[in-house]
Amino acid sequence: MPIQIVRADITKMKVDAIVNAANETLLGGGGVDGAIHNAAGPRLLEECRKLGGCRTGEAKITKGYKLPCRYVIHTVGPVWQGGGHGERELLESCYKSSLMLAVKYRCKTVAFPLISSGVYGYPKDRALRVAIDTISAFLLDIDEMTVYVVIFDKASYTIGEKLFSDIKSYIDDRYADEHYDASSVRMRQYEVMRDGRFNVENINAKRDKKADTQSFADPMPTMAAQSVPLAKPLSLDEAVKQLDESFSEMLLRKIDERGMTDAQCYKKANIDRKLFSKIRSDKHYRPSKTTAIAFAIALELPLDETRDMLMKAGYALSHSSKFDIIIEYFIERGNYNIFEINEALFAFDQSLLGA
Ligand code: APR
């Protein structure tokens, strides 16, 4: 995954380069600047003294010294003055000039803090948006680089109260149902096993009877009754006949149907080229669930086609998974921005798409 949002202490990251949110003197300070200098040791400051400072929006590189990274790229973010003084452009320039130095020094892995979002007062969510947008645009032309956007403390990270509460109520409505369903399904399976009557017709009949008699006052059991899609078992040759296109074939067909190039698709899915070529070259390749979903998002598939594509990789969207419910939330609203989805997944402590 070319861009990852991680919660970490940047001074502990074993990457080729970490980026420091410095000030124009490059002689250290508080925040992440102070943490990096403390962890790197005094020789970092000695080298910084020779650099003659750095202008806002520009970047300079030093060794990492006692840090677990090879290099430290020092950049100076803008001080937030309300947004009308070119702050966004200067912040973008911090990311671009740091990434250009990373390319020049052949760094394959780079970690950024949220530049300017601390002492310099840039609003956190805007700072994150600028970071993600600028880095993803830069990586469109670069293949072999992974960039980590490091969130040091959860508090410095919000997806906006309205969106958060909207997703939370969406999860609460569904997550509870599924758990109810799951427990009632387990109970039903226990009854069946106990009575030794593992007979599909019986279970279907019992379920239908229960659904008919269920009062509407409490739809939960009705939903539970309908939540067990017990299809009649297929005969072997029927099952073989139903073997339709594989995940990989459906993915490639959808890319063609949308007139996308392979690169446009896997970049939009935030999946690296190597993994994509594995999927392309092996018709029966089984991707991870998050990878399969990332491609469904990149192709902007509606929910039914997303489910179909997942099924071909052996997965299903389940209401017993907050991750899946959040994916469903965004697809139902036609929002396929993988970074906004990842920001929401991150806010709900879920693993990220493509990670
Ligand atoms: N690892 C990762 N991120 C960190 C760490 C850490 N160890 N420590 C702080 N951060 C995060 C903060 O939570 C914030 O989101 O780095 C982001 C940037 O905050 P600051 O370090 O305050 O940097 P900035 O807002 O750009 O202000 C720069 O502060 O420290 C001084 O010398 C620096 O004058 C300069 C100014």
XYZ file of C-alpha atoms and ligand atoms in Angstrom:
391
model
C 0.000 0.000 0.000
C 1.875 3.146 -1.156
C 0.339 5.379 1.522
C -0.355 4.230 5.042
C -1.813 6.156 7.959
C -0.197 4.793 11.105
C -0.258 5.709 14.753
C 3.356 5.685 15.946
C 6.264 7.599 17.390
C 8.171 8.662 14.276
C 11.502 8.483 16.135
C 11.084 4.718 16.414
C 10.257 3.993 12.774
C 12.684 1.813 10.853
C 12.332 3.559 7.498
C 14.823 5.032 5.030
C 13.874 8.591 5.978
C 11.762 10.360 8.540
C 10.649 13.928 8.016
C 11.089 16.514 10.736
C 8.668 19.424 11.211
C 11.418 21.933 11.935
C 11.703 25.703 12.122
C 13.735 27.929 9.823
C 16.837 27.839 12.010
C 16.991 24.012 11.875
C 18.475 24.234 15.371
C 15.793 22.153 17.094
C 12.721 23.010 19.116
C 9.813 21.239 20.774
C 7.246 18.804 19.398
C 8.450 16.307 16.846
C 11.554 18.448 16.205
C 12.596 18.090 19.825
C 11.800 14.376 19.874
C 13.883 13.725 16.752
C 16.876 15.671 18.020
C 16.696 13.942 21.400
C 16.580 10.504 19.801
C 19.230 11.227 17.144
C 21.780 12.655 19.555
C 23.973 15.773 19.405
C 25.609 14.958 16.061
C 22.326 15.724 14.301
C 22.428 19.277 15.608
C 26.087 19.567 14.596
C 25.178 18.668 11.014
C 22.139 20.982 11.061
C 24.302 23.904 12.088
C 26.171 23.573 8.783
C 22.996 23.772 6.694
C 22.430 27.467 7.182
C 18.740 27.171 8.007
C 15.807 26.320 5.714
C 13.012 28.436 4.224
C 9.366 27.649 4.857
C 8.122 25.121 2.308
C 11.630 23.871 1.534
C 13.501 20.798 2.808
C 17.073 19.753 3.640
C 18.485 16.318 4.468
C 20.865 14.987 7.117
C 21.908 11.590 8.394
C 19.810 9.818 11.028
C 22.610 9.164 13.536
C 21.168 7.268 16.532
C 17.696 7.088 14.983
C 16.672 3.769 13.323
C 16.300 5.588 9.982
C 19.052 6.408 7.467
C 18.111 10.020 6.879
C 16.190 12.898 8.472
C 14.552 15.269 6.011
C 13.982 18.612 7.714
C 11.200 20.761 6.349
C 9.589 23.926 7.659
C 5.823 24.155 7.582
C 3.761 27.355 7.464
C 2.342 28.915 10.604
C -1.468 28.845 10.342
C -2.867 32.356 10.014
C -6.463 31.510 9.121
C -5.874 29.994 5.674
C -5.689 33.158 3.604
C -1.905 33.550 3.489
C -0.873 30.722 1.157
C -0.591 28.241 4.021
C -1.944 25.349 1.948
C 0.492 25.946 -0.909
C 3.412 26.189 1.481
C 2.364 23.000 3.261
C 2.036 21.171 -0.067
C 5.500 22.389 -0.935
C 6.856 20.854 2.300
C 5.622 17.422 1.250
C 6.746 17.795 -2.375
C 10.263 19.056 -1.573
C 10.703 16.362 1.097
C 9.580 13.638 -1.320
C 11.873 14.953 -4.057
C 14.802 14.692 -1.654
C 13.672 11.175 -0.690
C 13.699 10.166 -4.376
C 17.103 11.786 -4.903
C 18.520 9.773 -1.988
C 16.807 6.586 -3.223
C 14.576 6.208 -0.172
C 11.997 3.447 -0.551
C 10.185 4.183 2.731
C 9.463 7.632 4.150
C 7.548 8.686 7.272
C 5.925 12.099 7.707
C 4.490 13.661 10.856
C 1.504 15.948 10.328
C 3.565 19.012 9.487
C 2.395 22.334 10.973
C -0.487 20.668 12.851
C 1.083 21.194 16.279
C 2.747 24.397 17.437
C 2.154 26.015 14.054
C -1.604 25.586 14.502
C -2.676 24.166 11.130
C -6.090 22.482 11.733
C -5.425 18.751 12.056
C -8.019 17.452 9.616
C -7.005 19.950 6.947
C -3.336 19.165 7.549
C -4.093 15.458 7.064
C -6.058 16.140 3.890
C -3.191 18.188 2.410
C -0.728 15.455 3.366
C -2.763 12.634 1.800
C -3.678 14.564 -1.351
C -0.135 15.823 -1.985
C 1.570 12.506 -1.290
C -0.891 10.463 -3.367
C -0.537 12.867 -6.302
C 3.274 12.634 -6.060
C 3.208 8.810 -5.888
C 1.159 8.545 -9.112
C 4.484 8.842 -10.965
C 6.585 6.885 -8.510
C 6.275 3.130 -8.154
C 8.614 1.760 -5.551
C 7.970 4.010 -2.555
C 5.835 3.576 0.567
C 4.937 6.681 2.533
C 3.715 6.573 6.129
C 1.643 9.450 7.481
C 2.244 9.227 11.218
C -0.450 10.211 13.681
C 1.216 10.580 17.035
C -1.835 10.891 19.214
C -5.447 10.026 18.404
C -6.531 13.445 19.651
C -4.620 15.042 16.798
C -6.890 13.279 14.399
C -10.566 13.712 13.707
C -12.766 13.004 10.731
C -15.235 15.678 11.742
C -17.919 15.166 14.374
C -20.871 14.929 11.957
C -19.292 12.203 9.826
C -18.118 10.333 12.926
C -21.570 10.306 14.552
C -23.254 9.475 11.229
C -21.050 6.415 10.777
C -21.415 5.482 14.435
C -25.220 5.368 14.240
C -24.990 3.457 10.947
C -22.800 0.853 12.691
C -25.007 0.700 15.795
C -28.105 0.005 13.685
C -26.461 -2.901 11.895
C -23.804 -4.238 14.205
C -26.338 -5.140 16.933
C -28.665 -6.895 14.447
C -25.934 -9.082 13.085
C -24.765 -10.044 16.550
C -28.363 -10.922 17.400
C -28.546 -12.908 14.175
C -25.254 -14.624 14.827
C -26.246 -15.762 18.298
C -29.695 -16.949 17.138
C -28.048 -18.804 14.238
C -25.632 -20.463 16.645
C -28.559 -21.434 18.891
C -30.430 -22.883 15.911
C -27.404 -24.846 14.794
C -26.975 -26.163 18.351
C -30.631 -27.343 18.418
C -30.192 -29.051 15.069
C -26.966 -30.783 16.080
C -28.471 -31.755 19.435
C -31.469 -33.383 17.764
C -29.270 -34.896 15.051
C -31.703 -33.513 12.480
C -29.312 -31.835 10.136
C -31.839 -31.618 7.355
C -32.034 -28.508 5.183
C -35.750 -28.827 4.491
C -36.507 -29.035 8.196
C -34.467 -25.944 9.027
C -36.006 -23.983 6.156
C -39.530 -25.033 7.157
C -38.871 -24.191 10.794
C -37.404 -20.846 9.865
C -40.273 -19.951 7.512
C -42.861 -20.957 10.154
C -41.080 -18.796 12.743
C -40.887 -15.872 10.312
C -44.648 -16.118 9.565
C -45.677 -16.217 13.200
C -43.257 -13.528 14.330
C -45.048 -10.379 15.581
C -44.006 -7.148 13.840
C -43.680 -5.484 17.232
C -40.171 -6.792 17.347
C -38.705 -7.238 13.873
C -35.362 -8.425 15.206
C -36.204 -12.161 15.335
C -37.837 -11.849 11.908
C -34.616 -10.408 10.563
C -32.727 -13.124 12.388
C -34.958 -15.763 10.806
C -34.270 -14.335 7.374
C -30.583 -13.937 7.990
C -29.651 -17.554 7.375
C -29.625 -17.999 3.596
C -29.708 -21.804 3.621
C -29.664 -22.577 -0.094
C -30.318 -26.181 -1.047
C -26.956 -27.971 -1.438
C -25.819 -28.043 -5.087
C -24.850 -31.318 -6.705
C -21.160 -31.481 -7.613
C -21.671 -30.933 -11.331
C -24.093 -28.039 -10.646
C -21.454 -26.425 -8.386
C -18.757 -26.912 -11.013
C -21.055 -25.393 -13.647
C -21.495 -22.348 -11.412
C -17.750 -21.834 -11.373
C -17.788 -18.485 -13.090
C -14.979 -16.043 -13.664
C -12.357 -15.780 -10.943
C -11.656 -12.649 -8.866
C -8.731 -11.790 -11.099
C -10.803 -12.205 -14.281
C -13.616 -10.055 -12.903
C -11.113 -7.391 -11.824
C -9.500 -7.218 -15.263
C -12.904 -7.233 -16.982
C -14.096 -4.344 -14.800
C -10.915 -2.351 -15.468
C -11.528 -2.724 -19.211
C -15.245 -1.923 -18.888
C -14.355 1.314 -17.100
C -11.702 2.220 -19.630
C -9.091 2.411 -16.871
C -5.447 1.454 -17.212
C -4.065 -1.121 -14.792
C -1.916 1.578 -13.152
C -4.870 3.919 -12.678
C -6.768 1.114 -10.976
C -4.095 -0.144 -8.589
C -2.940 3.384 -7.720
C -6.516 4.379 -6.953
C -6.812 1.217 -4.868
C -3.587 2.267 -3.152
C -2.114 -1.147 -3.958
C 1.472 -1.510 -5.124
C 2.379 -2.602 -8.648
C 4.013 -5.871 -7.546
C 0.860 -7.159 -5.893
C -1.236 -6.136 -8.883
C 1.000 -8.026 -11.307
C 0.675 -11.141 -9.115
C -3.118 -10.878 -9.342
C -3.009 -10.171 -13.081
C -0.746 -13.136 -13.856
C -2.515 -15.715 -11.691
C -6.163 -16.350 -12.630
C -6.806 -18.087 -9.300
C -4.940 -15.642 -7.085
C -6.682 -15.181 -3.722
C -6.191 -11.560 -2.503
C -6.716 -10.520 1.112
C -10.180 -9.193 1.934
C -8.923 -5.608 2.331
C -7.161 -5.838 -1.041
C -10.309 -7.165 -2.716
C -12.370 -4.377 -1.180
C -9.736 -1.769 -2.157
C -10.147 -2.797 -5.812
C -13.948 -2.719 -5.554
C -13.612 0.834 -4.232
C -11.138 1.814 -6.963
C -13.579 0.483 -9.591
C -16.417 2.289 -7.788
C -18.567 -0.846 -7.824
C -22.089 -0.616 -6.390
C -22.774 -2.756 -3.329
C -24.142 -5.784 -5.201
C -21.148 -5.940 -7.564
C -18.799 -5.398 -4.614
C -20.372 -8.398 -2.898
C -20.056 -10.397 -6.115
C -16.384 -9.504 -6.500
C -15.665 -10.328 -2.843
C -17.437 -13.659 -3.188
C -15.089 -14.566 -6.046
C -12.205 -14.079 -3.650
C -14.015 -16.127 -1.015
C -15.244 -13.287 1.186
C -18.527 -11.602 2.131
C -19.437 -8.267 3.690
C -20.716 -9.068 7.155
C -22.612 -6.975 9.685
C -20.625 -8.636 12.409
C -17.623 -6.600 11.264
C -17.425 -2.834 11.872
C -14.867 -2.683 9.077
C -17.375 -4.131 6.599
C -20.195 -1.911 7.828
C -18.049 1.205 7.330
C -17.198 0.058 3.787
C -20.900 -0.468 3.128
C -21.629 3.022 4.523
C -19.314 4.691 2.012
C -20.383 2.574 -0.969
C -24.056 3.196 -0.270
C -23.292 6.928 -0.352
C -21.231 6.652 -3.509
C -18.112 7.921 -1.732
C -15.193 5.924 -3.148
C -12.399 8.137 -1.844
C -10.129 5.483 -0.380
C -8.349 8.009 1.831
C -11.566 9.317 3.345
C -12.609 5.713 3.918
C -9.248 4.971 5.544
C -9.543 8.059 7.720
C -12.929 6.785 8.921
C -11.565 3.243 9.431
C -8.670 4.738 11.396
C -11.069 6.802 13.533
C -12.926 3.585 14.411
C -9.698 1.701 15.171
C -10.134 -0.608 12.196
C -7.400 -1.866 9.886
C -6.986 0.203 6.748
C -7.824 -0.621 3.166
C -4.921 -2.037 1.264
C -2.740 -2.020 4.378
N 6.100 11.207 16.349
C 5.201 11.552 15.413
N 4.515 12.711 15.425
C 4.755 13.549 16.458
C 5.688 13.257 17.487
C 6.365 12.014 17.400
N 7.274 11.648 18.306
N 5.684 14.296 18.363
C 4.783 15.186 17.914
N 4.219 14.738 16.776
C 3.186 15.357 15.947
C 2.262 16.306 16.668
O 1.225 15.561 17.332
C 1.724 17.110 15.499
O 0.587 16.443 14.960
O 3.818 16.156 14.976
C 2.867 17.077 14.465
C 3.542 18.417 14.254
O 3.592 19.122 15.481
P 4.893 20.002 15.903
O 5.985 19.092 16.282
O 4.418 20.986 16.915
O 5.333 20.751 14.556
P 4.696 22.034 13.857
O 3.267 22.193 14.179
O 5.096 21.895 12.429
O 5.474 23.248 14.524
C 6.862 23.372 14.243
O 7.385 23.463 16.550
O 8.771 22.003 17.627
C 8.722 23.237 17.031
O 10.931 23.581 16.218
C 9.595 23.306 15.827
O 9.340 25.653 15.663
C 8.942 24.421 15.088
C 7.463 24.199 15.346
